[in-house]
């Protein structure tokens, strides 16, 4: 880094032969007047920093794991060219670890009366809003002996959206949906609850589907065909309480729940169903209602982006009351929460009948794959104890799930990698069984 001010003078003096100057400013100016004049001129020729005009443009959102380019435009209204080192500061989570210095620092020359652009490329490591901090500019003279330095506040926000990695499963789930909806040749007739059409009876058809009135009007036996009902209402409920903060792998449980919710929302909207979102712990953290199929996913990812787990116990009673107000008529309520015994038995089970008597309830929970690996560990005493602890945790989890099933709740318990497709399959199974 170039030395500035008096440090530059001391460095210059240190380079002179011993005896040429005396360690006093008077002696220095007498012997090295030209150097002092050069330093003064260098300082005078450095472009002023405070008069610079700075504006931003570029990306305002990006998915987690992708890049966002933010352009900083610097206008130099002075009569002196700007030779500058620039630091465009953002929060540390705006870059991969170790890349901040390279990504945030720039060298730039702006001729007098002109403007130039520079681009800062962000690669955020966390969801949420990333706000620009200050821009620090160090302006040098032509000899780089002195510099002027100042900071500017140039606001800009980049919203980091959930990555939606489970979208790779959407084509296969849509293919299964088309089978249920009668748009492919492998449709399984007789399923669903909404009348579709009449056709001739073939061996193997359910005799309960025979339409006797239509049969009486023609010479062949006619059967009704059905398709899954459309325009059903689905309420996705994200539990943002303390249990959602637990990390499974490299991410909190909340992130895996979001990914599963996005896949289900995309699938259900293609099926013609209406999807709403409620994020709750002890209050409403996000609410998305009444969106069209086209606007649904952008609205959901935008609402999910700033959500962070709250380190409080979720109030199951108020969550249930809020869900019932949000879904006044019969709906599929999908609870994305934990299967830990204490929160379920003390919080959810006492109020669960209020939900199940009016709605179909599906509970999806993120399982820790490390527990499964621990359960198979062998070889030494420590591994055996770990296996026993894991087996106990799995048994307790299965017992909690069985309690929920006895109340009529469909339970999906899967690892972060498998939760989204498993939840989509559970939705399709409910669709096929005519429970929606």
Coordinates of C-alpha atoms in Angstrom, one line a residue:
X1 CA 0.0 0.0 0.0
X2 CA 1.3 3.5 -0.9
X3 CA 2.5 5.6 2.1
X4 CA 0.6 8.8 2.8
X5 CA 1.4 12.2 4.4
X6 CA 4.3 12.4 6.8
X7 CA 5.1 8.7 6.4
X8 CA 5.9 9.3 2.7
X9 CA 8.3 12.1 3.7
X10 CA 10.0 10.0 6.3
X11 CA 10.4 7.2 3.8
X12 CA 11.9 9.6 1.3
X13 CA 14.3 10.9 3.8
X14 CA 15.3 7.5 4.8
X15 CA 16.4 6.9 1.2
X16 CA 18.9 9.8 1.3
X17 CA 22.6 9.4 2.2
X18 CA 23.5 10.0 5.8
X19 CA 24.7 13.6 6.4
X20 CA 22.6 15.2 3.6
X21 CA 19.8 16.2 6.0
X22 CA 19.3 17.2 9.6
X23 CA 16.4 15.6 11.6
X24 CA 14.5 18.9 11.6
X25 CA 11.9 20.3 9.2
X26 CA 13.9 23.5 8.7
X27 CA 17.0 21.6 7.6
X28 CA 14.9 19.2 5.5
X29 CA 13.2 22.0 3.6
X30 CA 16.5 23.8 3.1
X31 CA 18.2 20.7 1.7
X32 CA 15.3 18.9 0.0
X33 CA 13.1 21.7 -1.1
X34 CA 12.3 20.1 -4.5
X35 CA 11.0 16.9 -2.7
X36 CA 8.8 19.0 -0.4
X37 CA 7.4 20.9 -3.4
X38 CA 6.8 17.6 -5.2
X39 CA 4.9 16.2 -2.3
X40 CA 2.8 19.4 -2.0
X41 CA 2.0 19.3 -5.7
X42 CA 1.1 15.6 -5.5
X43 CA -1.4 16.3 -2.8
X44 CA -2.9 19.3 -4.6
X45 CA -3.3 17.2 -7.8
X46 CA -5.1 14.4 -6.1
X47 CA -8.8 14.6 -7.0
X48 CA -11.1 15.5 -4.1
X49 CA -13.1 12.6 -2.7
X50 CA -16.1 14.4 -1.2
X51 CA -17.3 15.9 -4.5
X52 CA -17.5 12.6 -6.3
X53 CA -21.0 11.4 -7.3
X54 CA -21.8 7.7 -6.7
X55 CA -24.8 5.7 -7.8
X56 CA -25.7 2.0 -7.9
X57 CA -27.5 -0.3 -10.3
X58 CA -27.6 -4.0 -11.0
X59 CA -29.2 -7.1 -9.4
X60 CA -31.6 -6.8 -6.6
X61 CA -32.1 -10.5 -6.0
X62 CA -30.3 -13.8 -6.5
X63 CA -30.8 -17.4 -5.4
X64 CA -28.5 -18.7 -2.7
X65 CA -25.4 -20.2 -4.3
X66 CA -25.7 -17.9 -7.4
X67 CA -23.9 -14.6 -8.1
X68 CA -25.3 -11.1 -8.1
X69 CA -23.6 -8.2 -9.9
X70 CA -23.9 -4.7 -8.4
X71 CA -22.6 -1.8 -10.5
X72 CA -21.1 1.3 -8.9
X73 CA -21.0 4.4 -11.1
X74 CA -18.5 7.1 -10.1
X75 CA -18.7 10.6 -11.5
X76 CA -15.7 12.9 -11.2
X77 CA -16.9 16.5 -11.5
X78 CA -13.5 18.0 -10.6
X79 CA -10.9 19.3 -13.0
X80 CA -8.4 16.7 -11.8
X81 CA -8.3 13.0 -12.9
X82 CA -9.2 10.5 -10.2
X83 CA -6.7 7.8 -9.5
X84 CA -8.2 5.7 -6.8
X85 CA -8.2 2.5 -4.7
X86 CA -11.9 1.7 -3.9
X87 CA -13.3 -0.6 -1.3
X88 CA -17.0 -1.5 -1.8
X89 CA -17.9 -3.0 1.6
X90 CA -20.7 -5.5 2.1
X91 CA -21.6 -7.9 5.0
X92 CA -19.1 -10.8 5.3
X93 CA -21.8 -13.4 4.2
X94 CA -21.9 -11.7 0.8
X95 CA -19.0 -13.7 -0.4
X96 CA -17.4 -17.1 0.0
X97 CA -14.9 -17.2 2.9
X98 CA -11.5 -15.9 1.9
X99 CA -12.7 -14.1 -1.3
X100 CA -13.9 -10.8 0.2
X101 CA -10.6 -8.8 -0.3
X102 CA -10.3 -9.8 -3.9
X103 CA -14.0 -9.2 -4.7
X104 CA -14.6 -5.9 -2.8
X105 CA -11.4 -3.9 -3.8
X106 CA -11.0 -2.1 -7.1
X107 CA -8.5 0.2 -8.8
X108 CA -10.0 2.9 -11.0
X109 CA -9.0 6.0 -13.0
X110 CA -11.7 8.5 -13.9
X111 CA -10.7 11.5 -16.2
X112 CA -11.8 14.9 -15.1
X113 CA -15.5 15.6 -15.8
X114 CA -16.2 11.9 -16.8
X115 CA -17.7 8.9 -15.1
X116 CA -16.7 5.2 -14.9
X117 CA -18.4 2.0 -13.8
X118 CA -17.1 -0.8 -11.7
X119 CA -18.9 -4.1 -10.8
X120 CA -18.8 -5.9 -7.5
X121 CA -19.7 -9.5 -7.8
X122 CA -21.5 -11.0 -4.8
X123 CA -21.8 -14.7 -4.0
X124 CA -23.9 -14.8 -0.8
X125 CA -23.6 -17.7 1.6
X126 CA -26.9 -17.1 3.5
X127 CA -30.5 -16.2 2.7
X128 CA -31.9 -12.9 3.5
X129 CA -31.2 -9.2 2.7
X130 CA -27.7 -8.1 2.1
X131 CA -27.3 -4.4 2.4
X132 CA -24.3 -2.4 1.0
X133 CA -22.2 -0.7 3.7
X134 CA -19.9 2.2 2.8
X135 CA -17.7 2.9 -0.2
X136 CA -14.2 4.0 0.9
X137 CA -12.2 5.9 -1.8
X138 CA -8.5 6.7 -1.6
X139 CA -7.5 9.3 -4.2
X140 CA -3.8 9.6 -5.2
X141 CA -1.8 12.2 -6.9
X142 CA 0.3 11.4 -10.0
X143 CA 3.4 10.7 -7.9
X144 CA 1.4 8.6 -5.3
X145 CA 3.2 10.4 -2.5
X146 CA 0.1 11.7 -0.9
X147 CA -3.6 10.7 -1.0
X148 CA -7.0 11.9 0.0
X149 CA -9.5 9.5 1.6
X150 CA -13.2 9.6 2.3
X151 CA -16.3 7.4 2.5
X152 CA -19.7 7.6 0.8
X153 CA -23.0 5.9 1.8
X154 CA -24.5 4.4 -1.4
X155 CA -27.5 2.3 -0.3
X156 CA -28.4 -0.9 -2.2
X157 CA -30.0 -4.2 -1.1
X158 CA -29.7 -7.6 -2.6
X159 CA -32.3 -10.2 -1.5
X160 CA -30.9 -13.7 -1.4
X161 CA -33.7 -16.2 -2.2
X162 CA -34.0 -19.9 -1.2
X163 CA -32.2 -22.0 -3.7
X164 CA -35.1 -24.4 -4.5
X165 CA -32.8 -27.3 -5.2
X166 CA -35.8 -29.7 -5.2
X167 CA -37.1 -28.3 -8.5
X168 CA -35.2 -31.1 -10.3
X169 CA -38.0 -33.5 -9.0
X170 CA -40.8 -31.4 -10.4
X171 CA -41.0 -33.1 -13.9
X172 CA -41.4 -36.6 -12.5
X173 CA -44.0 -35.4 -10.0
X174 CA -45.9 -33.6 -12.8
X175 CA -45.9 -36.8 -14.9
X176 CA -47.5 -38.7 -12.0
X177 CA -50.0 -35.8 -11.6
X178 CA -50.9 -36.1 -15.3
X179 CA -51.6 -39.8 -14.7
X180 CA -54.0 -39.0 -11.9
X181 CA -55.6 -36.2 -13.9
X182 CA -56.3 -38.3 -17.0
X183 CA -54.0 -36.6 -19.4
X184 CA -51.9 -39.7 -20.2
X185 CA -52.7 -43.2 -21.5
X186 CA -51.7 -44.8 -18.2
X187 CA -54.5 -43.2 -16.2
X188 CA -55.8 -45.3 -13.4
X189 CA -59.6 -44.9 -13.8
X190 CA -61.8 -45.0 -10.8
X191 CA -59.6 -42.8 -8.6
X192 CA -60.4 -39.4 -7.5
X193 CA -63.6 -37.7 -6.4
X194 CA -64.7 -35.5 -9.3
X195 CA -66.8 -37.0 -12.1
X196 CA -65.0 -37.1 -15.5
X197 CA -66.9 -39.2 -18.1
X198 CA -68.6 -42.5 -19.0
X199 CA -67.0 -45.4 -20.8
X200 CA -67.7 -49.0 -21.5
X201 CA -67.1 -51.5 -18.7
X202 CA -64.0 -53.8 -19.0
X203 CA -63.1 -56.7 -16.7
X204 CA -61.3 -55.6 -13.6
X205 CA -63.3 -52.3 -13.2
X206 CA -64.7 -51.5 -9.8
X207 CA -68.4 -52.6 -10.0
X208 CA -69.3 -49.7 -7.7
X209 CA -68.4 -47.3 -10.6
X210 CA -71.2 -48.8 -12.8
X211 CA -73.7 -46.2 -13.9
X212 CA -77.0 -48.2 -14.0
X213 CA -79.0 -45.4 -15.5
X214 CA -76.6 -45.0 -18.4
X215 CA -76.4 -48.8 -18.8
X216 CA -80.2 -49.0 -19.1
X217 CA -80.1 -46.5 -22.0
X218 CA -77.6 -48.4 -24.0
X219 CA -76.7 -52.0 -24.8
X220 CA -73.3 -52.0 -23.0
X221 CA -72.5 -51.6 -19.3
X222 CA -71.3 -48.1 -18.6
X223 CA -69.0 -47.0 -15.8
X224 CA -68.2 -43.6 -14.4
X225 CA -64.6 -42.4 -14.5
X226 CA -63.2 -39.9 -12.0
X227 CA -60.4 -37.4 -11.8
X228 CA -58.8 -35.8 -8.8
X229 CA -60.7 -32.7 -7.6
X230 CA -59.2 -29.3 -8.6
X231 CA -59.4 -25.9 -6.9
X232 CA -58.6 -27.4 -3.5
X233 CA -57.1 -25.2 -0.9
X234 CA -53.6 -26.0 0.6
X235 CA -52.2 -24.1 3.5
X236 CA -48.4 -24.5 4.1
X237 CA -47.5 -23.8 7.7
X238 CA -43.8 -23.2 8.4
X239 CA -42.8 -23.6 12.0
X240 CA -40.1 -20.9 12.6
X241 CA -39.6 -21.7 16.3
X242 CA -36.5 -22.9 18.1
X243 CA -36.7 -26.5 16.7
X244 CA -36.3 -25.1 13.1
X245 CA -32.9 -23.7 14.1
X246 CA -31.3 -27.1 14.6
X247 CA -28.7 -27.7 11.9
X248 CA -28.9 -30.9 9.8
X249 CA -25.7 -31.1 7.7
X250 CA -24.7 -27.6 6.6
X251 CA -28.1 -25.9 6.9
X252 CA -30.9 -25.4 9.5
X253 CA -34.0 -27.5 9.4
X254 CA -36.0 -24.4 8.3
X255 CA -34.2 -24.4 5.0
X256 CA -35.0 -28.0 4.2
X257 CA -38.7 -27.3 5.1
X258 CA -38.7 -24.3 2.8
X259 CA -37.4 -26.4 -0.1
X260 CA -40.1 -29.0 0.4
X261 CA -42.8 -26.4 0.6
X262 CA -41.7 -24.8 -2.7
X263 CA -41.8 -28.2 -4.5
X264 CA -45.3 -28.9 -3.1
X265 CA -46.5 -25.4 -4.0
X266 CA -45.2 -25.7 -7.6
X267 CA -46.9 -29.2 -7.9
X268 CA -50.2 -28.2 -6.3
X269 CA -50.5 -25.0 -8.4
X270 CA -50.0 -27.1 -11.6
X271 CA -52.8 -29.4 -10.3
X272 CA -55.2 -26.4 -10.1
X273 CA -55.1 -26.1 -6.4
X274 CA -54.8 -22.8 -4.4
X275 CA -51.8 -22.5 -2.1
X276 CA -51.2 -20.2 0.8
X277 CA -48.3 -19.9 3.1
X278 CA -48.2 -19.1 6.9
X279 CA -44.9 -18.8 8.8
X280 CA -45.4 -18.8 12.6
X281 CA -43.8 -19.2 16.0
X282 CA -45.3 -16.9 18.5
X283 CA -46.6 -14.5 15.8
X284 CA -47.0 -14.3 12.1
X285 CA -43.6 -14.1 10.4
X286 CA -44.9 -14.3 6.8
X287 CA -48.2 -14.7 5.1
X288 CA -48.9 -15.3 1.4
X289 CA -52.5 -15.5 0.3
X290 CA -54.6 -15.3 -2.8
X291 CA -51.8 -15.6 -5.4
X292 CA -52.4 -16.8 -8.9
X293 CA -50.5 -19.8 -10.2
X294 CA -48.2 -17.5 -12.2
X295 CA -47.3 -15.3 -9.2
X296 CA -47.3 -18.0 -6.5
X297 CA -43.6 -19.2 -6.6
X298 CA -42.1 -15.7 -6.8
X299 CA -44.3 -14.6 -3.9
X300 CA -43.3 -17.6 -1.8
X301 CA -39.5 -17.3 -2.3
X302 CA -39.7 -13.6 -1.7
X303 CA -41.6 -14.1 1.6
X304 CA -39.3 -17.0 2.7
X305 CA -36.0 -15.2 1.9
X306 CA -35.7 -13.1 5.1
X307 CA -37.1 -15.7 7.4
X308 CA -34.8 -16.9 10.2
X309 CA -35.5 -19.3 13.1
X310 CA -36.6 -17.6 16.3
X311 CA -35.1 -19.1 19.5
X312 CA -38.5 -19.4 21.2
X313 CA -40.9 -22.2 21.8
X314 CA -43.7 -22.2 19.1
X315 CA -47.1 -21.4 20.6
X316 CA -49.1 -24.4 19.2
X317 CA -52.4 -23.1 20.4
X318 CA -52.1 -19.7 18.7
X319 CA -50.6 -21.3 15.6
X320 CA -53.7 -23.5 15.4
X321 CA -56.0 -20.6 15.8
X322 CA -54.2 -18.6 13.1
X323 CA -54.3 -21.5 10.7
X324 CA -58.0 -22.0 11.2
X325 CA -58.6 -18.3 10.5
X326 CA -56.4 -18.5 7.4
X327 CA -58.2 -21.6 6.1
X328 CA -61.9 -21.1 7.0
X329 CA -63.1 -24.0 4.8
X330 CA -61.9 -27.5 4.4
X331 CA -58.3 -27.6 3.3
X332 CA -55.1 -29.6 3.3
X333 CA -53.0 -28.1 6.1
X334 CA -49.3 -29.1 5.7
X335 CA -47.3 -28.6 9.0
X336 CA -43.6 -28.3 8.4
X337 CA -42.3 -28.8 11.9
X338 CA -40.3 -31.1 14.2
X339 CA -41.1 -34.6 15.3
X340 CA -39.4 -34.1 18.7
X341 CA -41.5 -35.7 21.4
X342 CA -41.8 -32.8 23.8
X343 CA -43.0 -30.1 21.4
X344 CA -45.5 -32.5 19.8
X345 CA -46.9 -34.1 23.0
X346 CA -47.0 -30.9 25.0
X347 CA -47.8 -28.4 22.3
X348 CA -49.5 -29.9 19.2
X349 CA -51.4 -33.0 20.4
X350 CA -53.7 -31.1 22.8
X351 CA -54.9 -28.8 20.0
X352 CA -54.7 -31.2 17.1
X353 CA -58.4 -32.2 17.1
X354 CA -59.3 -28.6 16.3
X355 CA -57.5 -29.1 13.0
X356 CA -58.3 -32.7 12.1
X357 CA -62.1 -32.3 12.6
X358 CA -62.2 -29.6 9.9
X359 CA -59.2 -30.3 7.7
X360 CA -56.9 -32.9 6.3
X361 CA -53.6 -32.6 8.1
X362 CA -50.2 -33.6 6.8
X363 CA -47.1 -33.2 9.0
X364 CA -43.6 -33.1 7.4
X365 CA -40.4 -33.3 9.5
X366 CA -36.7 -33.2 8.7
X367 CA -34.8 -36.3 10.0
X368 CA -31.1 -36.2 10.7
X369 CA -29.2 -38.7 8.6
X370 CA -26.4 -38.7 11.1
X371 CA -28.8 -40.5 13.6
X372 CA -29.2 -43.3 11.0
X373 CA -25.5 -43.6 10.6
X374 CA -25.0 -43.7 14.4
X375 CA -27.5 -46.5 14.7
X376 CA -25.4 -48.8 12.5
X377 CA -22.1 -48.0 14.2
X378 CA -20.1 -50.9 15.7
X379 CA -16.5 -51.7 16.6
X380 CA -15.7 -50.1 19.9
X381 CA -17.4 -49.2 23.2
X382 CA -18.0 -45.6 22.2
X383 CA -19.7 -46.7 18.9
X384 CA -21.9 -49.1 20.7
X385 CA -23.1 -46.4 23.1
X386 CA -23.8 -44.1 20.1
X387 CA -25.7 -46.8 18.3
X388 CA -27.9 -47.3 21.4
X389 CA -28.6 -43.6 21.8
X390 CA -29.5 -43.4 18.1
X391 CA -31.8 -46.4 18.3
X392 CA -33.5 -44.8 21.3
X393 CA -34.0 -41.5 19.4
X394 CA -35.4 -43.4 16.4
X395 CA -37.8 -45.3 18.6
X396 CA -39.1 -42.2 20.3
X397 CA -39.5 -40.5 16.9
X398 CA -41.5 -43.4 15.6
X399 CA -43.7 -43.4 18.7
X400 CA -44.4 -39.7 18.2
X401 CA -45.3 -40.3 14.5
X402 CA -47.6 -43.1 15.5
X403 CA -49.5 -40.9 18.0
X404 CA -50.1 -38.4 15.2
X405 CA -51.3 -41.1 12.8
X406 CA -53.8 -42.3 15.4
X407 CA -55.3 -38.7 15.2
X408 CA -55.6 -39.0 11.4
X409 CA -52.5 -37.1 10.5
X410 CA -50.4 -38.2 7.5
X411 CA -46.7 -38.1 8.6
X412 CA -43.7 -37.7 6.4
X413 CA -40.3 -38.1 8.1
X414 CA -37.4 -37.9 5.8
X415 CA -33.8 -36.5 5.5
X416 CA -33.3 -33.1 4.0
X417 CA -32.4 -34.7 0.6
X418 CA -35.5 -36.8 0.5
X419 CA -38.1 -34.6 2.3
X420 CA -39.3 -32.6 -0.7
X421 CA -40.0 -35.6 -3.0
X422 CA -41.5 -37.6 -0.1
X423 CA -43.9 -34.7 0.7
X424 CA -44.9 -34.4 -3.0
X425 CA -45.6 -38.1 -3.1
X426 CA -47.7 -37.9 0.0
X427 CA -49.7 -35.1 -1.6
X428 CA -50.3 -37.1 -4.7
X429 CA -51.3 -40.1 -2.7
X430 CA -54.0 -38.0 -0.9
X431 CA -55.1 -36.8 -4.3
X432 CA -55.4 -40.3 -5.7
X433 CA -57.3 -41.5 -2.6
X434 CA -59.8 -38.7 -3.0
X435 CA -59.0 -37.2 0.4
X436 CA -58.6 -33.7 -1.0

